[in-house]
PDB file of N, CA and C in Angstrom:
ATOM      1  N   MET A   1      30.483 121.302 108.278  1.00  0.00           N
ATOM      2  CA  MET A   1      31.462 122.253 107.784  1.00  0.00           C
ATOM      3  C   MET A   1      30.745 123.534 107.359  1.00  0.00           C
ATOM      4  N   ILE A   2      31.318 124.662 107.710  1.00  0.00           N
ATOM      5  CA  ILE A   2      30.753 125.951 107.332  1.00  0.00           C
ATOM      6  C   ILE A   2      31.360 126.379 105.997  1.00  0.00           C
ATOM      7  N   ASP A   3      30.494 126.651 105.048  1.00  0.00           N
ATOM      8  CA  ASP A   3      30.909 127.116 103.732  1.00  0.00           C
ATOM      9  C   ASP A   3      30.308 128.488 103.484  1.00  0.00           C
ATOM     10  N   CYS A   4      30.759 129.120 102.414  1.00  0.00           N
ATOM     11  CA  CYS A   4      30.168 130.375 101.963  1.00  0.00           C
ATOM     12  C   CYS A   4      29.600 130.171 100.575  1.00  0.00           C
ATOM     13  N   TYR A   5      28.475 130.804 100.330  1.00  0.00           N
ATOM     14  CA  TYR A   5      27.796 130.732  99.049  1.00  0.00           C
ATOM     15  C   TYR A   5      27.780 132.129  98.450  1.00  0.00           C
ATOM     16  N   ILE A   6      28.390 132.282  97.286  1.00  0.00           N
ATOM     17  CA  ILE A   6      28.388 133.547  96.560  1.00  0.00           C
ATOM     18  C   ILE A   6      27.308 133.399  95.500  1.00  0.00           C
ATOM     19  N   THR A   7      26.258 134.206  95.573  1.00  0.00           N
ATOM     20  CA  THR A   7      25.100 134.004  94.702  1.00  0.00           C
ATOM     21  C   THR A   7      25.144 134.904  93.473  1.00  0.00           C
ATOM     22  N   PHE A   8      24.543 134.395  92.398  1.00  0.00           N
ATOM     23  CA  PHE A   8      24.477 135.083  91.104  1.00  0.00           C
ATOM     24  C   PHE A   8      23.054 134.984  90.562  1.00  0.00           C
ATOM     25  N   ARG A   9      22.644 135.955  89.766  1.00  0.00           N
ATOM     26  CA  ARG A   9      21.304 135.923  89.166  1.00  0.00           C
ATOM     27  C   ARG A   9      21.257 135.058  87.925  1.00  0.00           C
ATOM     28  N   SER A  10      22.399 134.836  87.265  1.00  0.00           N
ATOM     29  CA  SER A  10      22.363 134.067  86.027  1.00  0.00           C
ATOM     30  C   SER A  10      23.456 133.013  86.010  1.00  0.00           C
ATOM     31  N   ILE A  11      23.218 131.990  85.238  1.00  0.00           N
ATOM     32  CA  ILE A  11      24.210 130.936  85.092  1.00  0.00           C
ATOM     33  C   ILE A  11      25.457 131.458  84.380  1.00  0.00           C
ATOM     34  N   THR A  12      25.280 132.410  83.465  1.00  0.00           N
ATOM     35  CA  THR A  12      26.419 132.965  82.730  1.00  0.00           C
ATOM     36  C   THR A  12      27.402 133.635  83.673  1.00  0.00           C
ATOM     37  N   ARG A  13      26.898 134.456  84.588  1.00  0.00           N
ATOM     38  CA  ARG A  13      27.782 135.124  85.547  1.00  0.00           C
ATOM     39  C   ARG A  13      28.430 134.114  86.487  1.00  0.00           C
ATOM     40  N   ALA A  14      27.666 133.126  86.905  1.00  0.00           N
ATOM     41  CA  ALA A  14      28.231 132.096  87.783  1.00  0.00           C
ATOM     42  C   ALA A  14      29.338 131.326  87.060  1.00  0.00           C
ATOM     43  N   GLN A  15      29.141 131.030  85.787  1.00  0.00           N
ATOM     44  CA  GLN A  15      30.162 130.327  85.011  1.00  0.00           C
ATOM     45  C   GLN A  15      31.420 131.175  84.852  1.00  0.00           C
ATOM     46  N   LYS A  16      31.260 132.465  84.602  1.00  0.00           N
ATOM     47  CA  LYS A  16      32.423 133.355  84.508  1.00  0.00           C
ATOM     48  C   LYS A  16      33.174 133.378  85.835  1.00  0.00           C
ATOM     49  N   GLY A  17      32.425 133.462  86.918  1.00  0.00           N
ATOM     50  CA  GLY A  17      33.044 133.442  88.241  1.00  0.00           C
ATOM     51  C   GLY A  17      33.756 132.129  88.506  1.00  0.00           C
ATOM     52  N   SER A  18      33.140 131.037  88.100  1.00  0.00           N
ATOM     53  CA  SER A  18      33.743 129.719  88.286  1.00  0.00           C
ATOM     54  C   SER A  18      35.058 129.599  87.521  1.00  0.00           C
ATOM     55  N   ARG A  19      35.066 130.057  86.279  1.00  0.00           N
ATOM     56  CA  ARG A  19      36.307 130.006  85.487  1.00  0.00           C
ATOM     57  C   ARG A  19      37.405 130.849  86.132  1.00  0.00           C
ATOM     58  N   LEU A  20      37.030 132.017  86.638  1.00  0.00           N
ATOM     59  CA  LEU A  20      38.010 132.880  87.291  1.00  0.00           C
ATOM     60  C   LEU A  20      38.590 132.208  88.539  1.00  0.00           C
ATOM     61  N   LEU A  21      37.718 131.672  89.393  1.00  0.00           N
ATOM     62  CA  LEU A  21      38.206 131.033  90.611  1.00  0.00           C
ATOM     63  C   LEU A  21      39.065 129.816  90.288  1.00  0.00           C
ATOM     64  N   GLU A  22      38.686 129.086  89.255  1.00  0.00           N
ATOM     65  CA  GLU A  22      39.486 127.936  88.839  1.00  0.00           C
ATOM     66  C   GLU A  22      40.886 128.385  88.416  1.00  0.00           C
ATOM     67  N   SER A  23      40.957 129.445  87.616  1.00  0.00           N
ATOM     68  CA  SER A  23      42.263 129.927  87.155  1.00  0.00           C
ATOM     69  C   SER A  23      43.098 130.487  88.304  1.00  0.00           C
ATOM     70  N   ALA A  24      42.429 130.961  89.365  1.00  0.00           N
ATOM     71  CA  ALA A  24      43.128 131.490  90.537  1.00  0.00           C
ATOM     72  C   ALA A  24      43.484 130.389  91.539  1.00  0.00           C
ATOM     73  N   GLY A  25      43.064 129.156  91.250  1.00  0.00           N
ATOM     74  CA  GLY A  25      43.372 128.046  92.145  1.00  0.00           C
ATOM     75  C   GLY A  25      42.535 128.009  93.409  1.00  0.00           C
ATOM     76  N   ILE A  26      41.356 128.633  93.364  1.00  0.00           N
ATOM     77  CA  ILE A  26      40.458 128.654  94.527  1.00  0.00           C
ATOM     78  C   ILE A  26      39.437 127.528  94.374  1.00  0.00           C
ATOM     79  N   HIS A  27      39.512 126.555  95.272  1.00  0.00           N
ATOM     80  CA  HIS A  27      38.605 125.405  95.221  1.00  0.00           C
ATOM     81  C   HIS A  27      37.172 125.884  95.457  1.00  0.00           C
ATOM     82  N   HIS A  28      36.257 125.425  94.600  1.00  0.00           N
ATOM     83  CA  HIS A  28      34.853 125.836  94.694  1.00  0.00           C
ATOM     84  C   HIS A  28      33.970 124.809  93.992  1.00  0.00           C
ATOM     85  N   GLN A  29      32.686 125.014  94.128  1.00  0.00           N
ATOM     86  CA  GLN A  29      31.698 124.190  93.432  1.00  0.00           C
ATOM     87  C   GLN A  29      30.571 125.097  92.972  1.00  0.00           C
ATOM     88  N   MET A  30      30.157 124.953  91.714  1.00  0.00           N
ATOM     89  CA  MET A  30      29.017 125.716  91.210  1.00  0.00           C
ATOM     90  C   MET A  30      27.764 124.862  91.390  1.00  0.00           C
ATOM     91  N   LEU A  31      26.701 125.475  91.905  1.00  0.00           N
ATOM     92  CA  LEU A  31      25.461 124.750  92.140  1.00  0.00           C
ATOM     93  C   LEU A  31      24.282 125.703  92.100  1.00  0.00           C
ATOM     94  N   ARG A  32      23.092 125.144  92.086  1.00  0.00           N
ATOM     95  CA  ARG A  32      21.884 125.975  92.193  1.00  0.00           C
ATOM     96  C   ARG A  32      21.878 126.597  93.577  1.00  0.00           C
ATOM     97  N   THR A  33      21.438 127.840  93.651  1.00  0.00           N
ATOM     98  CA  THR A  33      21.366 128.511  94.944  1.00  0.00           C
ATOM     99  C   THR A  33      20.331 127.794  95.812  1.00  0.00           C
ATOM    100  N   PRO A  34      20.699 127.462  97.063  1.00  0.00           N
ATOM    101  CA  PRO A  34      19.698 126.854  97.957  1.00  0.00           C
ATOM    102  C   PRO A  34      18.453 127.737  98.037  1.00  0.00           C
ATOM    103  N   LYS A  35      17.282 127.133  97.974  1.00  0.00           N
ATOM    104  CA  LYS A  35      16.025 127.888  97.918  1.00  0.00           C
ATOM    105  C   LYS A  35      15.860 128.873  99.063  1.00  0.00           C
ATOM    106  N   ILE A  36      16.351 128.523 100.205  1.00  0.00           N
ATOM    107  CA  ILE A  36      16.164 129.382 101.379  1.00  0.00           C
ATOM    108  C   ILE A  36      16.901 130.722 101.245  1.00  0.00           C
ATOM    109  N   ILE A  37      17.936 130.787 100.387  1.00  0.00           N
ATOM    110  CA  ILE A  37      18.661 132.049 100.217  1.00  0.00           C
ATOM    111  C   ILE A  37      18.501 132.653  98.824  1.00  0.00           C
ATOM    112  N   ALA A  38      17.729 132.016  97.966  1.00  0.00           N
ATOM    113  CA  ALA A  38      17.499 132.552  96.616  1.00  0.00           C
ATOM    114  C   ALA A  38      16.568 133.755  96.720  1.00  0.00           C
ATOM    115  N   ASP A  39      17.043 134.918  96.264  1.00  0.00           N
ATOM    116  CA  ASP A  39      16.254 136.150  96.363  1.00  0.00           C
ATOM    117  C   ASP A  39      15.029 136.135  95.463  1.00  0.00           C
ATOM    118  N   GLN A  40      15.237 135.809  94.208  1.00  0.00           N
ATOM    119  CA  GLN A  40      14.144 135.874  93.239  1.00  0.00           C
ATOM    120  C   GLN A  40      14.077 134.563  92.475  1.00  0.00           C
ATOM    121  N   GLY A  41      13.436 133.598  93.086  1.00  0.00           N
ATOM    122  CA  GLY A  41      13.315 132.303  92.424  1.00  0.00           C
ATOM    123  C   GLY A  41      14.642 131.567  92.393  1.00  0.00           C
ATOM    124  N   CYS A  42      14.981 131.053  91.242  1.00  0.00           N
ATOM    125  CA  CYS A  42      16.196 130.266  91.148  1.00  0.00           C
ATOM    126  C   CYS A  42      17.400 131.158  90.868  1.00  0.00           C
ATOM    127  N   GLY A  43      18.539 130.605  91.012  1.00  0.00           N
ATOM    128  CA  GLY A  43      19.787 131.301  90.759  1.00  0.00           C
ATOM    129  C   GLY A  43      20.911 130.293  90.880  1.00  0.00           C
ATOM    130  N   TYR A  44      22.111 130.766  90.801  1.00  0.00           N
ATOM    131  CA  TYR A  44      23.282 129.896  90.902  1.00  0.00           C
ATOM    132  C   TYR A  44      24.229 130.471  91.934  1.00  0.00           C
ATOM    133  N   ALA A  45      25.040 129.592  92.491  1.00  0.00           N
ATOM    134  CA  ALA A  45      25.974 130.008  93.527  1.00  0.00           C
ATOM    135  C   ALA A  45      27.297 129.285  93.348  1.00  0.00           C
ATOM    136  N   LEU A  46      28.334 129.916  93.863  1.00  0.00           N
ATOM    137  CA  LEU A  46      29.627 129.278  93.971  1.00  0.00           C
ATOM    138  C   LEU A  46      29.846 129.023  95.459  1.00  0.00           C
ATOM    139  N   ARG A  47      30.050 127.759  95.800  1.00  0.00           N
ATOM    140  CA  ARG A  47      30.300 127.404  97.197  1.00  0.00           C
ATOM    141  C   ARG A  47      31.804 127.315  97.399  1.00  0.00           C
ATOM    142  N   VAL A  48      32.301 128.060  98.362  1.00  0.00           N
ATOM    143  CA  VAL A  48      33.728 128.061  98.689  1.00  0.00           C
ATOM    144  C   VAL A  48      33.878 127.808 100.188  1.00  0.00           C
ATOM    145  N   ARG A  49      35.055 127.371 100.576  1.00  0.00           N
ATOM    146  CA  ARG A  49      35.333 127.192 102.005  1.00  0.00           C
ATOM    147  C   ARG A  49      35.373 128.562 102.668  1.00  0.00           C
ATOM    148  N   ARG A  50      35.004 128.607 103.913  1.00  0.00           N
ATOM    149  CA  ARG A  50      34.960 129.873 104.666  1.00  0.00           C
ATOM    150  C   ARG A  50      36.324 130.565 104.656  1.00  0.00           C
ATOM    151  N   ASP A  51      37.393 129.778 104.731  1.00  0.00           N
ATOM    152  CA  ASP A  51      38.728 130.383 104.809  1.00  0.00           C
ATOM    153  C   ASP A  51      39.218 130.944 103.471  1.00  0.00           C
ATOM    154  N   THR A  52      38.531 130.655 102.373  1.00  0.00           N
ATOM    155  CA  THR A  52      38.928 131.219 101.071  1.00  0.00           C
ATOM    156  C   THR A  52      37.896 132.199 100.515  1.00  0.00           C
ATOM    157  N   ALA A  53      36.825 132.452 101.262  1.00  0.00           N
ATOM    158  CA  ALA A  53      35.728 133.291 100.768  1.00  0.00           C
ATOM    159  C   ALA A  53      36.183 134.716 100.470  1.00  0.00           C
ATOM    160  N   ARG A  54      36.952 135.311 101.366  1.00  0.00           N
ATOM    161  CA  ARG A  54      37.388 136.691 101.153  1.00  0.00           C
ATOM    162  C   ARG A  54      38.239 136.799  99.888  1.00  0.00           C
ATOM    163  N   MET A  55      39.127 135.836  99.670  1.00  0.00           N
ATOM    164  CA  MET A  55      39.971 135.828  98.485  1.00  0.00           C
ATOM    165  C   MET A  55      39.123 135.660  97.216  1.00  0.00           C
ATOM    166  N   ALA A  56      38.101 134.798  97.282  1.00  0.00           N
ATOM    167  CA  ALA A  56      37.231 134.575  96.131  1.00  0.00           C
ATOM    168  C   ALA A  56      36.447 135.835  95.775  1.00  0.00           C
ATOM    169  N   VAL A  57      35.882 136.477  96.773  1.00  0.00           N
ATOM    170  CA  VAL A  57      35.101 137.700  96.540  1.00  0.00           C
ATOM    171  C   VAL A  57      35.990 138.806  95.989  1.00  0.00           C
ATOM    172  N   GLU A  58      37.187 138.933  96.521  1.00  0.00           N
ATOM    173  CA  GLU A  58      38.107 139.967  96.026  1.00  0.00           C
ATOM    174  C   GLU A  58      38.478 139.704  94.568  1.00  0.00           C
ATOM    175  N   ALA A  59      38.701 138.452  94.201  1.00  0.00           N
ATOM    176  CA  ALA A  59      39.010 138.113  92.805  1.00  0.00           C
ATOM    177  C   ALA A  59      37.845 138.480  91.893  1.00  0.00           C
ATOM    178  N   LEU A  60      36.606 138.202  92.324  1.00  0.00           N
ATOM    179  CA  LEU A  60      35.430 138.561  91.527  1.00  0.00           C
ATOM    180  C   LEU A  60      35.334 140.074  91.348  1.00  0.00           C
ATOM    181  N   ARG A  61      35.540 140.804  92.429  1.00  0.00           N
ATOM    182  CA  ARG A  61      35.464 142.272  92.360  1.00  0.00           C
ATOM    183  C   ARG A  61      36.531 142.844  91.427  1.00  0.00           C
ATOM    184  N   GLN A  62      37.759 142.367  91.567  1.00  0.00           N
ATOM    185  CA  GLN A  62      38.853 142.886  90.745  1.00  0.00           C
ATOM    186  C   GLN A  62      38.619 142.634  89.257  1.00  0.00           C
ATOM    187  N   ASN A  63      37.896 141.562  88.938  1.00  0.00           N
ATOM    188  CA  ASN A  63      37.629 141.219  87.546  1.00  0.00           C
ATOM    189  C   ASN A  63      36.229 141.636  87.100  1.00  0.00           C
ATOM    190  N   GLU A  64      35.576 142.455  87.931  1.00  0.00           N
ATOM    191  CA  GLU A  64      34.268 143.029  87.633  1.00  0.00           C
ATOM    192  C   GLU A  64      33.212 141.984  87.277  1.00  0.00           C
ATOM    193  N   ILE A  65      33.241 140.872  87.996  1.00  0.00           N
ATOM    194  CA  ILE A  65      32.208 139.848  87.841  1.00  0.00           C
ATOM    195  C   ILE A  65      31.164 140.104  88.929  1.00  0.00           C
ATOM    196  N   VAL A  66      29.977 140.469  88.497  1.00  0.00           N
ATOM    197  CA  VAL A  66      28.917 140.900  89.408  1.00  0.00           C
ATOM    198  C   VAL A  66      28.258 139.690  90.067  1.00  0.00           C
ATOM    199  N   TYR A  67      28.212 139.720  91.381  1.00  0.00           N
ATOM    200  CA  TYR A  67      27.500 138.708  92.159  1.00  0.00           C
ATOM    201  C   TYR A  67      26.443 139.423  92.983  1.00  0.00           C
ATOM    202  N   GLN A  68      25.542 138.653  93.609  1.00  0.00           N
ATOM    203  CA  GLN A  68      24.480 139.271  94.398  1.00  0.00           C
ATOM    204  C   GLN A  68      24.890 139.437  95.854  1.00  0.00           C
ATOM    205  N   ARG A  69      24.989 138.322  96.550  1.00  0.00           N
ATOM    206  CA  ARG A  69      25.267 138.348  97.989  1.00  0.00           C
ATOM    207  C   ARG A  69      26.189 137.194  98.359  1.00  0.00           C
ATOM    208  N   VAL A  70      26.682 137.252  99.600  1.00  0.00           N
ATOM    209  CA  VAL A  70      27.505 136.176 100.136  1.00  0.00           C
ATOM    210  C   VAL A  70      26.851 135.704 101.430  1.00  0.00           C
ATOM    211  N   TYR A  71      26.669 134.403 101.542  1.00  0.00           N
ATOM    212  CA  TYR A  71      26.057 133.801 102.724  1.00  0.00           C
ATOM    213  C   TYR A  71      27.024 132.806 103.333  1.00  0.00           C
ATOM    214  N   SER A  72      26.933 132.655 104.636  1.00  0.00           N
ATOM    215  CA  SER A  72      27.722 131.668 105.357  1.00  0.00           C
ATOM    216  C   SER A  72      26.760 130.691 106.011  1.00  0.00           C
ATOM    217  N   GLY A  73      27.123 129.420 106.002  1.00  0.00           N
ATOM    218  CA  GLY A  73      26.279 128.438 106.664  1.00  0.00           C
ATOM    219  C   GLY A  73      26.643 127.030 106.274  1.00  0.00           C
ATOM    220  N   ALA A  74      26.096 126.076 107.003  1.00  0.00           N
ATOM    221  CA  ALA A  74      26.284 124.669 106.693  1.00  0.00           C
ATOM    222  C   ALA A  74      25.392 124.310 105.507  1.00  0.00           C
ATOM    223  N   GLU A  75      25.647 123.173 104.898  1.00  0.00           N
ATOM    224  CA  GLU A  75      24.930 122.795 103.677  1.00  0.00           C
ATOM    225  C   GLU A  75      23.415 122.832 103.833  1.00  0.00           C
ATOM    226  N   ASN A  76      22.905 122.437 104.989  1.00  0.00           N
ATOM    227  CA  ASN A  76      21.456 122.417 105.206  1.00  0.00           C
ATOM    228  C   ASN A  76      20.950 123.621 105.989  1.00  0.00           C
ATOM    229  N   GLY A  77      21.775 124.659 106.100  1.00  0.00           N
ATOM    230  CA  GLY A  77      21.377 125.883 106.783  1.00  0.00           C
ATOM    231  C   GLY A  77      21.658 125.768 108.273  1.00  0.00           C
ATOM    232  N   PRO A  78      21.368 126.764 109.055  1.00  0.00           N
ATOM    233  CA  PRO A  78      20.867 128.062 108.637  1.00  0.00           C
ATOM    234  C   PRO A  78      21.950 128.890 107.953  1.00  0.00           C
ATOM    235  N   TYR A  79      21.525 129.854 107.161  1.00  0.00           N
ATOM    236  CA  TYR A  79      22.419 130.715 106.417  1.00  0.00           C
ATOM    237  C   TYR A  79      22.347 132.137 106.977  1.00  0.00           C
ATOM    238  N   GLU A  80      23.459 132.833 106.884  1.00  0.00           N
ATOM    239  CA  GLU A  80      23.527 134.205 107.347  1.00  0.00           C
ATOM    240  C   GLU A  80      24.268 135.024 106.295  1.00  0.00           C
ATOM    241  N   GLU A  81      23.671 136.133 105.880  1.00  0.00           N
ATOM    242  CA  GLU A  81      24.361 136.995 104.918  1.00  0.00           C
ATOM    243  C   GLU A  81      25.551 137.643 105.600  1.00  0.00           C
ATOM    244  N   ILE A  82      26.684 137.662 104.896  1.00  0.00           N
ATOM    245  CA  ILE A  82      27.889 138.268 105.468  1.00  0.00           C
ATOM    246  C   ILE A  82      28.453 139.294 104.493  1.00  0.00           C
ATOM    247  N   GLN A  83      29.215 140.218 105.022  1.00  0.00           N
ATOM    248  CA  GLN A  83      29.888 141.244 104.226  1.00  0.00           C
ATOM    249  C   GLN A  83      31.375 140.942 104.230  1.00  0.00           C
ATOM    250  N   LEU A  84      31.949 140.824 103.057  1.00  0.00           N
ATOM    251  CA  LEU A  84      33.391 140.584 102.971  1.00  0.00           C
ATOM    252  C   LEU A  84      34.068 141.722 102.257  1.00  0.00           C
TER     253      LEU A  84
END
């Protein structure tokens, strides 16, 4: 299954994003950013289904929750950065 990973530099921002997506009814999972896509060491990500990624990113933007990047890929990679 192809998922999207929305990456964050801190757990606090990822938690804020998670609460927002939960309140919006967008199914997701918060996890450590896979090492292959972590820009600077560790980080956190919200994994969403590909078909809900655009809605999730728009909700984050509208609520001014800062994220780093969005990647698409299967759980074990390969990953590709995407623009939504």
